[in-house]
């Protein structure tokens, strides 16, 4: 059984800088690989494998113009190239839309760590390449503190470790292999009808309310709209010609808006997780659900 675990990180300022550098290098490698695939296709060429692109990128790393890439772990850029090739192939297979280039402003900063070289203790995680020095005081730079102690097991088999930044905090998500756990299931099944008025209605008559209609979410949404209008007025007030000037007060308000969005997201996620856990804890033999475009509801 493979279980995904996500834990918040508490890096110091130097570690934050290195993380943003790694995320920037990952974004650069992804965009470079995608551009190579598109350019080759326009010339009538076939698909370039990620192995071929990685060889090209290694030569690029050792050029004078891109020497800064030598300070980044090779596994970070290798995986970014592989991700770009996978996204490109999935488009032609009809599995997803055409991949877009990653923007520094809009895309979430994230990068990959080698699942073999990454290490976990009860309180810290060791990243690859933050410090190449063998001195003990410099090696500490590779160890980043975890917000939840003992959540990720040590000396386990790790898969696909990813580090991401959501605008406020850094997070690490990793898949860990656990022994299979067989549960004794009931003979009954559960049918679920998704809706707008209620989140879900089960076949046994249990109803789960729509969290967006609760007073807590409505109040937060109202505060969010008020804050958005305040930011808009601040931009109009400090407008210089055709360009908008971002003042320190605007930056503060945008950070408050980001926190408000995170709060709303966390409220909805928490409610969904609690609802799913409550249904699964009944241990039904099967669960039936409508095949609907849920995101369009």
mmCIF file with all atom_site columns, C-alpha atoms in Angstrom, residues 14-25 109-111 130:
data_model
loop_
_atom_site.group_PDB
_atom_site.id
_atom_site.type_symbol
_atom_site.label_atom_id
_atom_site.label_alt_id
_atom_site.label_comp_id
_atom_site.label_asym_id
_atom_site.label_entity_id
_atom_site.label_seq_id
_atom_site.pdbx_PDB_ins_code
_atom_site.Cartn_x
_atom_site.Cartn_y
_atom_site.Cartn_z
_atom_site.occupancy
_atom_site.B_iso_or_equiv
_atom_site.pdbx_formal_charge
_atom_site.auth_seq_id
_atom_site.auth_comp_id
_atom_site.auth_asym_id
_atom_site.auth_atom_id
_atom_site.pdbx_PDB_model_num
ATOM 1  C CA . UNK A 1 14  ? 19.338 30.734 3.469   1.00 0.00 ? 14  UNK A CA 1
ATOM 2  C CA . UNK A 1 15  ? 17.403 27.517 2.843   1.00 0.00 ? 15  UNK A CA 1
ATOM 3  C CA . UNK A 1 16  ? 14.461 29.513 1.438   1.00 0.00 ? 16  UNK A CA 1
ATOM 4  C CA . UNK A 1 17  ? 16.822 31.181 -1.030  1.00 0.00 ? 17  UNK A CA 1
ATOM 5  C CA . UNK A 1 18  ? 18.175 27.790 -2.150  1.00 0.00 ? 18  UNK A CA 1
ATOM 6  C CA . UNK A 1 19  ? 14.648 26.425 -2.546  1.00 0.00 ? 19  UNK A CA 1
ATOM 7  C CA . UNK A 1 20  ? 13.644 29.305 -4.807  1.00 0.00 ? 20  UNK A CA 1
ATOM 8  C CA . UNK A 1 21  ? 16.838 28.754 -6.827  1.00 0.00 ? 21  UNK A CA 1
ATOM 9  C CA . UNK A 1 22  ? 15.986 25.058 -7.231  1.00 0.00 ? 22  UNK A CA 1
ATOM 10 C CA . UNK A 1 23  ? 12.398 25.906 -8.219  1.00 0.00 ? 23  UNK A CA 1
ATOM 11 C CA . UNK A 1 24  ? 13.641 28.467 -10.757 1.00 0.00 ? 24  UNK A CA 1
ATOM 12 C CA . UNK A 1 25  ? 16.064 25.961 -12.311 1.00 0.00 ? 25  UNK A CA 1
ATOM 13 C CA . UNK A 1 109 ? 7.396  27.207 -7.423  1.00 0.00 ? 109 UNK A CA 1
ATOM 14 C CA . UNK A 1 110 ? 8.223  23.518 -7.010  1.00 0.00 ? 110 UNK A CA 1
ATOM 15 C CA . UNK A 1 111 ? 10.985 21.012 -7.631  1.00 0.00 ? 111 UNK A CA 1
ATOM 16 C CA . UNK A 1 130 ? 22.032 22.633 -0.604  1.00 0.00 ? 130 UNK A CA 1
#
